[in-house]
Amino acid sequence: MTGSGGTSVSNPLGPLHSGGGDQYNYYWSNGVGEQLVRGGAARLEIVREHRLRLTRCFVRPRGYSRAADRLMHPGAVVILDGAPGTGRRSAATMLLEETSAPGGRIEELPVNREEGVPDPSPDDRYLLDLSRVSEGDYPAAQRTLTLYRSLVEKCGARMVAVSPAGLAWMLDAELAPLAVSLERPRGRAVLSRHLRVREVGFTYEQLATDELTDLFAAAPMRELDRLAELVGQARDSARYGTDFADWRDEAVAAATNWSQQVAGQLREHQGVRERALLLAAAMTNGAAAETVLGAARSLLEVLRYPKDETPGLAQEGLCEQFGKLSLVREDDGRVRFAGLAYDSAVRSHFWENFPELRQGFRDWVGQCMTLPELGAEDRARLVGRFTEQALSTGRLEDLYVLIERWTQPSAGGRLRAEAAAVLEMGLSHEQYGSRFRSRVYQWATASRLVPDLARVLADLCRHVMAVTHPEQAMVRLRHLALRQDNPEATAQAACTALLELARDNRRLYTRLVHGLLQGVRPTGRCLDVLLALLDPTGLSIDPPWQEFTLAWRAVMAGKPPAAWTLSVRRWLTLIARRQASEQVLSALLLAASGDRELLNQLYVTACDWSDVQPVDAGQQALGEGRRRTADRFCRDIDLAQGIGGVLSGPGAPVTREGI
């Protein structure tokens, strides 16, 4: 979610699509020198759209008002408890959104603290999702929650935590008074709201079926959202009737009945080739017939099934093969299943019922990336569908393996886009997003990192992770920017991303400076990043003065004057134009205090800058401002060196006598 001044996650199922189906929008640029950024809307806009959609779809669960009342007070912390499927995370997000302040930010905190702790302000809002924490890890998670709570209460911010379901008995006595129990909202109201948001017309009586009544009573909120999505897909496809009753029945069948039909279809078709074709069609649904056949042949190769020696003319034709499996070859040559979202049910059946083949499925998808029959859109859909199944079955290692394979030098950079798409889906996943963020940290800090993977990590940190977890993104980008084994282009991309984050946020600016100055005396790329951070170009905030001064001290001590005097001149120009605070001059003096050579260099820089003559009469006023600024700065430098009376007043000429 994006409020007026910050961001946080608002969609629990992914960045682009709140349900299943065939919506895979992971199209990434993959040209030489181009960023791996998502085409279309910027990610901030996508997250903003999800925040608006959540606001429109949200139905308050019972207990919500009690939590909202508690959160009205500055420094309040609320812990949401409830059964799985109640919509606790959405409720937490809405509570924070409703109490957000202009200029504040809403951010999700990590369960496992990495480097440092948050530095909140009164307008900040925090989400801490502990819903996936295991019983064994819950005590440690509560200690993290207690630390965050103390920071939030001290500064007057607000925080909502989501507790693990069924572990209320483990909640520490000190935290127990903060807990509020939520009960599921009425299922009919939830589905009705989601349908209206999708502009699907219906009557009250059309929701009074036995199947829907059962779903209203027990289905998790995400499944009701999914059902509304399926109704919308049925309507938009124009293949499943013309009124709500038709769309409703097709959507309910897709949500509840297809698994049994798929099981029956596999009992009927037990041949390896038939099943390979069925899975290939499900994974490439919407692709050309040649693509489906190529994927099926590749699957048989990966599974080491012997080739069919039957002469081609003696084999079944495409229409016969597709017909047996209830596949439809449309007029444009693309192959689809007749039933709404039936392809999704087929994929789920194979992953759930053939666990011993999951590693083979992974290798098959990897091999399919090189098939000439698969175009860019086919690859994007295949990657999205495989990632969805791997996440649903907890096969994260399969995804890590593919990301690493597709970014190896042997891949020649051809599959960076696919690696980035997998990583984006993982980072955006409600249950496993934190695991992917941890894996990115491991990659970024590993002893060896291949250039293409470093490039993917830098891009994903900046354009995906920074939207919802800016501090964690900055930590990883800092490691990528400072790695000595990274190519200059990769390090520069990470450095640019770091600067974009820090130049817009005082808190991130502070954290970055401290991160760069920690430990040994900064050198090399570390000084380069600090120098770029000190330059006023692109800076949209007043820098935090203590860190600004510390950074200047490090840069002046570690780099020759020729490297940093240009930035000093730029600051002087902004001060002369009254576009920057004169506190910059104080910071420069403090940074150079005790070092006569540095003070003299600042004096010379100010004098040279002041001597620049106006180009025309229109810049005469600027010339006066330059002289006043140089006069003030040089006088302060003299005083810092114990030299008084060199400049007689505001209008006195600037000289080099104090050098």
XYZ file of C-alpha atoms in Angstrom:
659
model
C 0.000 0.000 0.000
C 1.093 3.525 -0.595
C -0.060 6.295 1.631
C 0.912 9.905 1.365
C 4.377 9.335 2.603
C 5.307 5.686 2.444
C 4.529 2.172 1.445
C 3.456 -1.196 2.711
C 2.070 -4.459 1.406
C -1.684 -4.551 0.894
C -2.218 -7.585 -1.320
C -1.587 -10.946 0.321
C -1.390 -13.104 -2.804
C 0.962 -11.259 -5.075
C 1.760 -7.980 -6.716
C -0.487 -8.231 -9.750
C -3.291 -10.678 -9.277
C -5.357 -11.499 -6.234
C -6.503 -14.902 -7.414
C -5.749 -17.703 -9.825
C -6.418 -17.935 -13.514
C -4.245 -16.904 -16.411
C -3.198 -13.397 -15.503
C 0.601 -13.357 -15.636
C 1.953 -9.890 -16.263
C 5.649 -10.536 -15.673
C 7.101 -8.972 -18.792
C 10.585 -7.665 -18.212
C 12.987 -5.851 -20.480
C 16.009 -7.986 -21.293
C 18.156 -6.017 -23.675
C 21.814 -5.222 -23.214
C 22.235 -2.354 -20.778
C 18.520 -2.146 -20.049
C 16.982 -2.383 -16.615
C 15.023 -5.474 -15.688
C 12.019 -3.329 -14.864
C 8.463 -4.436 -15.306
C 6.706 -3.089 -18.357
C 3.557 -1.049 -17.961
C 2.576 0.675 -14.740
C 5.241 1.430 -12.158
C 5.188 -0.862 -9.181
C 4.222 1.960 -6.831
C 1.154 2.520 -8.972
C 0.332 -1.192 -8.885
C 0.613 -1.269 -5.103
C -1.472 1.896 -4.896
C -4.172 0.262 -7.010
C -4.245 -2.734 -4.667
C -4.572 -0.423 -1.690
C -7.578 1.253 -3.313
C -9.071 -2.119 -4.216
C -8.642 -3.396 -0.670
C -10.364 -0.295 0.658
C -13.310 -0.857 -1.662
C -13.590 -4.614 -1.028
C -12.937 -4.733 2.690
C -15.718 -5.928 4.994
C -14.988 -5.370 8.668
C -14.757 -8.566 10.720
C -16.274 -8.678 14.168
C -13.825 -7.206 16.665
C -12.454 -4.690 14.173
C -14.011 -1.655 15.875
C -12.396 -2.564 19.169
C -8.985 -2.733 17.515
C -9.615 0.569 15.703
C -10.509 2.315 18.962
C -7.272 1.159 20.569
C -5.190 2.254 17.621
C -6.468 5.831 17.811
C -4.010 6.650 20.594
C -0.414 7.662 19.755
C 2.035 4.886 20.496
C -0.682 2.221 20.323
C 0.181 -1.384 19.489
C -2.529 -3.920 18.621
C -2.110 -7.674 18.161
C -4.761 -9.278 15.963
C -5.743 -12.854 16.734
C -8.247 -15.071 14.957
C -8.782 -18.238 12.966
C -7.026 -18.737 9.613
C -9.008 -17.236 6.745
C -10.563 -14.496 8.876
C -8.731 -11.801 6.954
C -6.409 -10.700 9.756
C -3.710 -9.327 7.481
C -6.175 -7.307 5.426
C -7.720 -6.036 8.657
C -4.282 -5.005 9.931
C -3.557 -3.146 6.720
C -6.898 -1.331 6.840
C -6.414 -0.356 10.490
C -3.095 1.253 9.616
C -4.479 2.885 6.498
C -7.372 4.448 8.416
C -5.000 5.956 10.998
C -2.301 7.049 8.544
C -1.236 10.672 8.583
C -0.197 12.913 5.676
C 3.546 12.624 5.268
C 3.715 9.441 7.325
C 4.508 5.986 6.033
C 3.145 2.479 6.398
C 5.798 -0.189 6.383
C 6.018 -3.908 7.064
C 8.637 -4.835 9.630
C 10.822 -7.953 9.323
C 10.238 -10.786 11.775
C 13.970 -11.447 11.875
C 15.913 -8.266 12.539
C 19.009 -7.869 10.392
C 21.027 -4.697 10.860
C 19.846 -2.168 13.397
C 16.287 -1.350 14.412
C 13.654 1.022 12.982
C 13.885 4.713 13.748
C 10.176 5.605 13.791
C 8.533 9.006 13.821
C 5.075 9.862 15.232
C 3.446 9.673 11.789
C 4.762 6.203 10.978
C 2.577 3.087 10.850
C 3.951 -0.447 11.036
C 2.699 -3.927 10.168
C 4.330 -6.992 11.718
C 2.976 -10.238 10.289
C 3.707 -13.187 12.572
C 0.916 -15.347 11.164
C 3.350 -17.825 9.595
C 5.670 -18.104 12.593
C 5.934 -21.648 13.955
C 5.386 -22.640 17.566
C 9.117 -23.107 18.051
C 9.975 -19.665 16.657
C 7.162 -17.781 18.379
C 9.073 -16.931 21.618
C 11.867 -15.264 19.602
C 9.291 -13.475 17.446
C 7.632 -12.111 20.580
C 10.953 -10.684 21.732
C 11.229 -8.892 18.412
C 7.647 -7.666 18.826
C 8.473 -6.367 22.314
C 11.448 -4.416 20.946
C 9.372 -2.885 18.160
C 6.619 -2.091 20.653
C 8.974 -0.090 22.867
C 10.180 1.970 19.909
C 6.646 2.628 18.679
C 5.354 3.616 22.095
C 8.328 5.872 22.758
C 7.925 7.954 19.611
C 4.111 7.878 19.341
C 3.865 5.833 16.143
C 1.379 2.964 15.727
C 1.773 -0.736 14.980
C -0.475 -3.702 14.250
C 0.858 -7.243 14.607
C -0.838 -10.383 13.259
C -0.365 -13.341 15.600
C -0.088 -17.001 14.581
C -3.441 -18.771 14.648
C -3.882 -21.220 17.498
C -0.950 -19.963 19.574
C -2.801 -17.489 21.785
C -1.866 -19.644 24.791
C 1.814 -18.839 24.144
C 1.376 -15.058 24.144
C 3.516 -13.413 26.795
C 1.572 -11.985 29.752
C 3.060 -8.551 29.049
C 1.694 -8.599 25.488
C -1.653 -10.288 26.218
C -3.524 -7.005 26.958
C -2.707 -5.832 23.427
C -4.523 -8.753 21.758
C -7.848 -8.321 19.974
C -9.667 -11.352 18.584
C -11.296 -11.085 15.161
C -14.136 -13.251 13.889
C -14.826 -13.853 10.226
C -17.203 -11.419 8.539
C -20.357 -12.695 6.888
C -19.357 -14.631 3.772
C -22.309 -13.378 1.743
C -21.351 -9.774 2.469
C -17.756 -10.406 1.442
C -18.637 -12.028 -1.892
C -21.256 -9.360 -2.600
C -18.730 -6.579 -2.016
C -16.114 -8.199 -4.248
C -18.656 -8.726 -7.036
C -19.834 -5.113 -6.894
C -16.254 -3.851 -7.036
C -15.845 -5.892 -10.219
C -19.110 -4.378 -11.510
C -20.836 -7.764 -11.715
C -24.608 -7.392 -11.477
C -26.612 -9.913 -9.421
C -29.657 -10.236 -7.197
C -29.819 -11.367 -3.584
C -31.716 -14.501 -4.579
C -28.953 -15.518 -7.009
C -26.583 -15.982 -4.067
C -28.939 -18.359 -2.249
C -27.595 -21.672 -3.597
C -26.513 -24.631 -1.494
C -22.951 -24.474 -2.811
C -22.589 -20.782 -2.006
C -24.157 -21.217 1.421
C -21.470 -23.770 2.288
C -18.741 -21.441 1.042
C -20.173 -18.503 2.979
C -20.014 -20.519 6.175
C -16.458 -21.811 6.005
C -14.389 -20.530 3.069
C -11.417 -18.254 3.854
C -11.712 -14.662 2.691
C -9.119 -15.221 -0.056
C -11.260 -18.021 -1.536
C -14.313 -15.765 -1.688
C -12.150 -13.156 -3.394
C -10.989 -15.872 -5.794
C -14.601 -16.893 -6.463
C -15.538 -13.320 -7.355
C -12.515 -13.184 -9.659
C -13.676 -16.361 -11.408
C -17.170 -14.926 -11.884
C -15.594 -11.889 -13.507
C -13.459 -14.082 -15.751
C -16.505 -16.090 -16.813
C -18.364 -12.907 -17.691
C -15.453 -11.341 -19.573
C -14.654 -14.468 -21.595
C -18.124 -14.509 -23.236
C -17.860 -18.320 -23.366
C -19.998 -19.228 -20.375
C -23.450 -17.763 -20.913
C -24.837 -14.280 -20.696
C -26.226 -13.879 -17.178
C -25.014 -14.082 -13.602
C -26.446 -17.535 -12.917
C -24.316 -19.029 -15.720
C -21.177 -17.235 -14.587
C -21.854 -18.182 -10.959
C -22.274 -21.880 -11.705
C -19.138 -22.008 -13.854
C -17.129 -20.167 -11.186
C -18.383 -22.418 -8.373
C -17.507 -25.487 -10.445
C -14.034 -24.099 -11.084
C -13.544 -23.357 -7.396
C -14.938 -26.590 -5.952
C -15.507 -29.360 -8.498
C -12.642 -29.402 -10.985
C -10.277 -31.339 -8.728
C -12.591 -34.368 -8.821
C -12.985 -34.111 -12.582
C -9.235 -33.889 -13.092
C -8.736 -36.993 -10.939
C -11.324 -38.806 -13.029
C -9.677 -37.671 -16.242
C -6.315 -39.067 -15.140
C -7.904 -42.379 -14.179
C -9.269 -42.528 -17.709
C -5.961 -41.543 -19.340
C -3.156 -43.439 -17.635
C -0.727 -43.420 -20.552
C 2.467 -41.439 -19.974
C 2.202 -39.590 -23.278
C -1.392 -38.586 -22.647
C -0.598 -37.324 -19.188
C 2.480 -35.470 -20.422
C 0.349 -33.745 -23.051
C -2.277 -32.896 -20.431
C 0.262 -31.303 -18.076
C 2.020 -29.511 -20.923
C -1.313 -28.074 -22.069
C -2.081 -26.899 -18.535
C 1.316 -25.253 -18.145
C 1.184 -23.561 -21.565
C -2.583 -22.949 -21.691
C -3.281 -20.345 -24.368
C -0.209 -21.175 -26.447
C -0.051 -22.502 -29.997
C -0.464 -26.236 -30.617
C 3.193 -26.585 -31.646
C 4.232 -25.059 -28.309
C 2.110 -27.542 -26.362
C 3.559 -30.478 -28.286
C 7.121 -29.207 -27.877
C 6.619 -28.857 -24.114
C 5.130 -32.371 -23.904
C 8.092 -33.877 -25.801
C 10.483 -32.030 -23.496
C 8.714 -33.401 -20.407
C 9.073 -36.958 -21.695
C 12.780 -36.364 -22.297
C 13.337 -35.018 -18.788
C 11.459 -37.988 -17.312
C 13.592 -40.298 -19.541
C 10.633 -41.913 -21.197
C 11.629 -43.856 -24.341
C 10.836 -42.271 -27.674
C 7.808 -43.463 -29.590
C 9.066 -45.438 -32.577
C 5.625 -45.511 -34.233
C 5.782 -43.936 -37.712
C 4.352 -40.444 -37.780
C 1.512 -41.284 -40.154
C 0.453 -44.122 -37.848
C 0.189 -41.848 -34.811
C -2.932 -39.990 -33.750
C -3.433 -36.549 -35.218
C -3.495 -33.390 -33.165
C -7.270 -33.049 -33.211
C -7.678 -36.611 -31.961
C -5.089 -36.189 -29.206
C -6.578 -32.900 -28.055
C -10.131 -34.177 -28.267
C -9.445 -37.111 -25.964
C -8.167 -34.712 -23.309
C -11.039 -32.199 -23.691
C -8.661 -29.613 -25.140
C -9.999 -27.005 -27.529
C -7.957 -25.776 -30.458
C -9.406 -22.381 -31.275
C -9.527 -20.640 -34.640
C -6.284 -18.785 -33.957
C -4.480 -22.083 -33.310
C -4.180 -21.628 -29.556
C -4.982 -24.548 -27.272
C -7.160 -24.130 -24.181
C -9.287 -26.155 -21.795
C -13.023 -25.820 -22.150
C -13.755 -25.364 -18.442
C -13.117 -22.066 -16.663
C -9.763 -22.241 -14.825
C -9.599 -25.985 -15.523
C -5.925 -25.630 -16.431
C -5.218 -24.398 -12.900
C -6.894 -27.489 -11.432
C -4.793 -29.754 -13.669
C -1.570 -28.104 -12.546
C -2.531 -28.330 -8.896
C -3.442 -32.021 -9.275
C -0.058 -32.949 -10.712
C 1.902 -31.039 -8.061
C -0.188 -32.359 -5.190
C -0.390 -35.982 -6.275
C 3.027 -36.621 -7.821
C 5.453 -35.224 -5.210
C 8.251 -37.512 -6.366
C 8.170 -35.819 -9.797
C 8.381 -32.221 -8.573
C 12.121 -31.970 -9.082
C 11.631 -33.379 -12.579
C 8.959 -30.741 -13.235
C 11.476 -28.091 -12.180
C 14.120 -29.364 -14.576
C 11.495 -29.632 -17.304
C 10.494 -25.978 -16.933
C 14.156 -25.021 -17.040
C 14.639 -26.989 -20.251
C 11.505 -25.484 -21.811
C 13.098 -22.035 -21.622
C 15.373 -23.052 -24.492
C 12.640 -24.480 -26.731
C 12.322 -22.526 -29.988
C 8.536 -23.050 -29.901
C 8.188 -20.863 -26.777
C 7.988 -17.136 -27.363
C 8.515 -14.474 -24.692
C 4.851 -14.472 -23.601
C 4.767 -18.273 -23.491
C 7.852 -18.285 -21.272
C 6.363 -15.644 -18.997
C 3.168 -17.657 -18.533
C 5.091 -20.886 -17.972
C 7.360 -19.252 -15.392
C 4.408 -17.728 -13.570
C 2.467 -20.989 -13.454
C 5.442 -23.036 -12.292
C 6.278 -20.491 -9.593
C 2.672 -20.544 -8.417
C 2.777 -24.325 -7.979
C 6.193 -24.316 -6.328
C 5.010 -21.735 -3.820
C 1.765 -23.585 -3.128
C 3.712 -26.749 -2.265
C 6.529 -25.009 -0.392
C 9.166 -25.949 -2.980
C 11.208 -22.773 -2.536
C 14.499 -24.489 -3.249
C 13.263 -25.310 -6.764
C 12.807 -21.600 -7.381
C 16.203 -20.709 -5.925
C 17.816 -23.305 -8.195
C 16.174 -21.919 -11.330
C 17.078 -18.338 -10.441
C 20.717 -19.364 -10.054
C 20.717 -21.476 -13.225
C 19.161 -18.761 -15.339
C 21.734 -16.197 -14.222
C 24.837 -18.360 -14.703
C 27.358 -17.141 -17.297
C 26.492 -20.202 -19.397
C 22.965 -18.792 -19.859
C 24.456 -15.778 -21.608
C 22.026 -13.339 -20.017
C 19.119 -14.720 -22.052
C 17.010 -15.711 -19.034
C 17.576 -12.819 -16.643
C 14.006 -11.701 -17.203
C 12.632 -15.099 -16.218
C 14.843 -15.207 -13.111
C 13.615 -11.746 -12.146
C 9.979 -12.793 -12.608
C 10.403 -15.808 -10.311
C 12.105 -13.705 -7.668
C 9.424 -11.028 -7.857
C 6.644 -13.534 -7.266
C 8.550 -14.998 -4.347
C 9.235 -11.622 -2.757
C 5.557 -10.700 -3.100
C 4.211 -13.905 -1.573
C 2.423 -13.538 1.764
C 3.699 -16.751 3.311
C 7.182 -16.982 1.821
C 8.104 -13.378 1.070
C 10.295 -13.164 4.171
C 12.127 -16.345 3.146
C 12.898 -14.836 -0.249
C 14.104 -11.600 1.345
C 16.432 -13.674 3.524
C 17.666 -15.545 0.462
C 18.378 -12.268 -1.338
C 20.424 -11.226 1.688
C 22.380 -14.496 1.536
C 23.093 -13.985 -2.151
C 24.094 -10.351 -1.680
C 26.545 -11.227 1.102
C 27.901 -14.478 -0.368
C 31.622 -14.817 -1.022
C 30.979 -15.267 -4.749
C 28.169 -13.809 -6.844
C 27.823 -14.076 -10.607
C 27.234 -10.752 -12.418
C 23.807 -11.569 -13.865
C 22.435 -12.623 -10.483
C 23.871 -9.472 -8.922
C 22.116 -7.422 -11.579
C 18.796 -9.168 -10.969
C 19.133 -8.686 -7.217
C 19.921 -4.991 -7.560
C 16.943 -4.414 -9.815
C 14.514 -6.392 -7.650
C 15.689 -4.678 -4.470
C 15.087 -1.271 -6.010
C 11.850 -1.881 -7.887
C 10.146 -4.547 -5.763
C 11.509 -4.876 -2.240
C 12.031 -1.141 -1.717
C 8.321 -0.507 -2.241
C 7.303 -2.575 0.775
C 10.526 -3.112 2.753
C 12.783 -0.118 2.022
C 15.230 -0.631 4.880
C 15.803 -4.281 3.996
C 16.215 -3.323 0.353
C 18.793 -0.713 1.301
C 20.838 -3.197 3.350
C 21.039 -5.573 0.396
C 21.778 -2.831 -2.103
C 24.586 -1.567 0.089
C 26.243 -4.968 0.057
C 25.817 -5.200 -3.717
C 27.225 -1.709 -4.263
C 30.314 -2.332 -2.133
C 31.230 -5.831 -3.363
C 34.678 -5.648 -4.880
C 34.042 -8.622 -7.175
C 31.002 -7.033 -8.798
C 31.488 -5.543 -12.270
C 31.507 -1.773 -12.293
C 28.181 -1.618 -14.121
C 26.469 -3.820 -11.525
C 27.962 -1.910 -8.604
C 26.922 1.355 -10.220
C 23.357 0.122 -10.666
C 23.193 -0.833 -6.980
C 24.735 2.494 -6.004
C 22.189 4.390 -8.095
C 19.355 2.463 -6.465
C 20.794 3.201 -3.011
C 20.972 6.912 -3.745
C 17.420 6.984 -5.098
C 16.166 5.534 -1.827
C 18.238 7.681 0.520
C 17.795 10.992 -1.305
C 14.033 10.854 -0.739
C 13.927 9.757 2.910
C 15.795 11.213 5.901
C 15.515 7.969 7.844
C 17.044 5.947 5.011
C 19.689 8.625 4.513
C 20.645 8.244 8.174
C 20.727 4.457 8.023
C 22.817 4.447 4.862
C 25.446 6.818 6.274
C 25.776 4.766 9.451
C 25.983 1.583 7.399
C 28.746 3.022 5.235
C 30.705 4.362 8.209
C 30.469 1.293 10.417
C 33.642 -0.616 11.262
C 36.857 0.299 9.466
C 37.669 3.622 7.840
C 35.709 3.865 4.566
C 37.608 3.492 1.312
C 37.013 2.848 -2.378
C 33.397 2.402 -3.427
C 32.215 3.240 0.073
C 33.670 6.746 -0.264
C 32.226 7.022 -3.765
C 28.737 6.301 -2.434
C 29.179 8.791 0.404
C 30.368 11.487 -1.981
C 27.414 10.920 -4.285
C 25.108 11.030 -1.262
C 26.561 14.409 -0.233
C 26.022 16.017 -3.618
C 22.851 18.142 -3.661
C 21.936 16.967 -7.158
C 18.771 14.890 -6.908
C 18.429 15.423 -3.147
C 14.773 16.079 -2.269
C 15.133 16.313 1.531
C 16.999 18.388 4.073
C 19.763 15.970 5.051
C 19.988 14.827 8.677
C 22.733 17.173 9.814
C 24.646 14.890 12.150
C 25.002 12.180 9.495
C 25.629 14.810 6.826
C 28.558 16.113 8.871
C 29.962 12.654 9.577
C 29.801 11.788 5.897
C 31.627 14.987 4.922
C 34.335 14.263 7.476
C 34.898 10.792 6.016
C 34.957 12.057 2.419
C 37.334 14.929 3.184
C 39.660 12.587 5.023
C 39.589 9.882 2.360
C 39.440 11.712 -0.964
C 41.532 14.504 -2.508
C 39.978 17.992 -2.636
C 39.529 17.735 -6.393
C 36.957 14.974 -5.801
C 34.670 16.902 -3.427
C 35.085 20.614 -4.117
C 32.506 20.501 -6.941
C 29.852 19.350 -4.466
C 30.836 22.156 -2.094
C 30.454 24.697 -4.907
C 27.003 23.311 -5.745
C 25.901 23.684 -2.143
C 27.218 27.245 -2.058
C 25.209 28.048 -5.180
C 22.016 26.690 -3.662
C 22.615 28.678 -0.460
C 23.210 31.857 -2.471
C 19.874 31.259 -4.225
C 18.215 30.596 -0.837
C 17.361 27.057 -1.967
C 19.343 25.366 0.807
C 19.886 25.984 4.506
C 23.026 27.765 5.696
C 23.351 24.882 8.138
C 25.248 23.212 5.301
C 28.096 25.650 5.985
C 28.132 24.691 9.656
C 28.265 21.015 8.719
C 31.221 21.617 6.392
C 33.080 23.531 9.099
C 32.459 20.837 11.684
C 33.597 18.167 9.244
C 36.876 20.004 8.625
C 37.422 21.271 12.184
C 40.886 20.586 13.577
C 42.427 20.152 10.124
C 43.998 23.393 8.877
C 44.577 22.052 5.366
C 40.902 21.154 4.944
C 39.766 24.511 6.290
C 42.145 26.291 3.912
C 40.811 24.223 1.017
C 37.248 25.221 1.904
C 38.394 28.859 2.043
C 39.995 28.638 -1.401
C 36.935 26.874 -2.815
C 34.631 29.622 -1.508
C 36.868 32.358 -2.896
C 37.157 30.755 -6.335
C 33.415 30.157 -6.433
C 32.721 33.792 -5.445
C 35.064 35.126 -8.141
C 32.911 33.721 -10.939
C 31.460 36.736 -12.728
C 27.758 36.960 -13.730
C 27.154 36.199 -17.377
C 24.579 38.974 -17.800
C 22.781 41.662 -15.843
C 19.948 39.277 -15.043
C 22.341 37.333 -12.816
C 23.505 40.391 -10.902
C 21.331 39.518 -7.904
C 22.813 36.037 -7.865
C 26.273 37.599 -7.865
C 25.388 39.575 -4.756
C 24.154 36.392 -3.096
C 27.366 34.619 -3.968
C 29.450 37.347 -2.346
C 27.335 37.360 0.808
C 27.523 33.560 1.110
C 31.281 33.488 0.524
C 31.738 36.364 2.999
C 29.869 34.456 5.718
C 31.627 31.160 5.018
C 35.134 32.612 4.893
C 34.555 34.559 8.109
C 33.444 31.367 9.848
C 36.504 29.522 8.531
C 38.747 32.247 9.909
C 37.070 32.060 13.287
C 37.435 28.261 13.261
C 41.198 28.765 12.799
C 41.437 31.438 15.469
C 41.824 34.277 12.970
C 39.577 37.253 13.695
C 38.840 40.521 11.995
C 39.832 39.479 8.513
C 36.436 40.387 7.113
C 34.963 43.593 8.426
C 31.305 43.022 7.651
C 28.666 41.598 5.377
C 29.715 43.763 2.465
C 33.438 43.398 2.826
C 35.387 41.935 -0.079
C 36.504 38.334 0.080
C 40.287 37.836 0.089
C 42.701 34.977 0.514
C 44.477 36.546 3.518
C 43.185 33.911 5.915
C 44.870 31.063 4.071
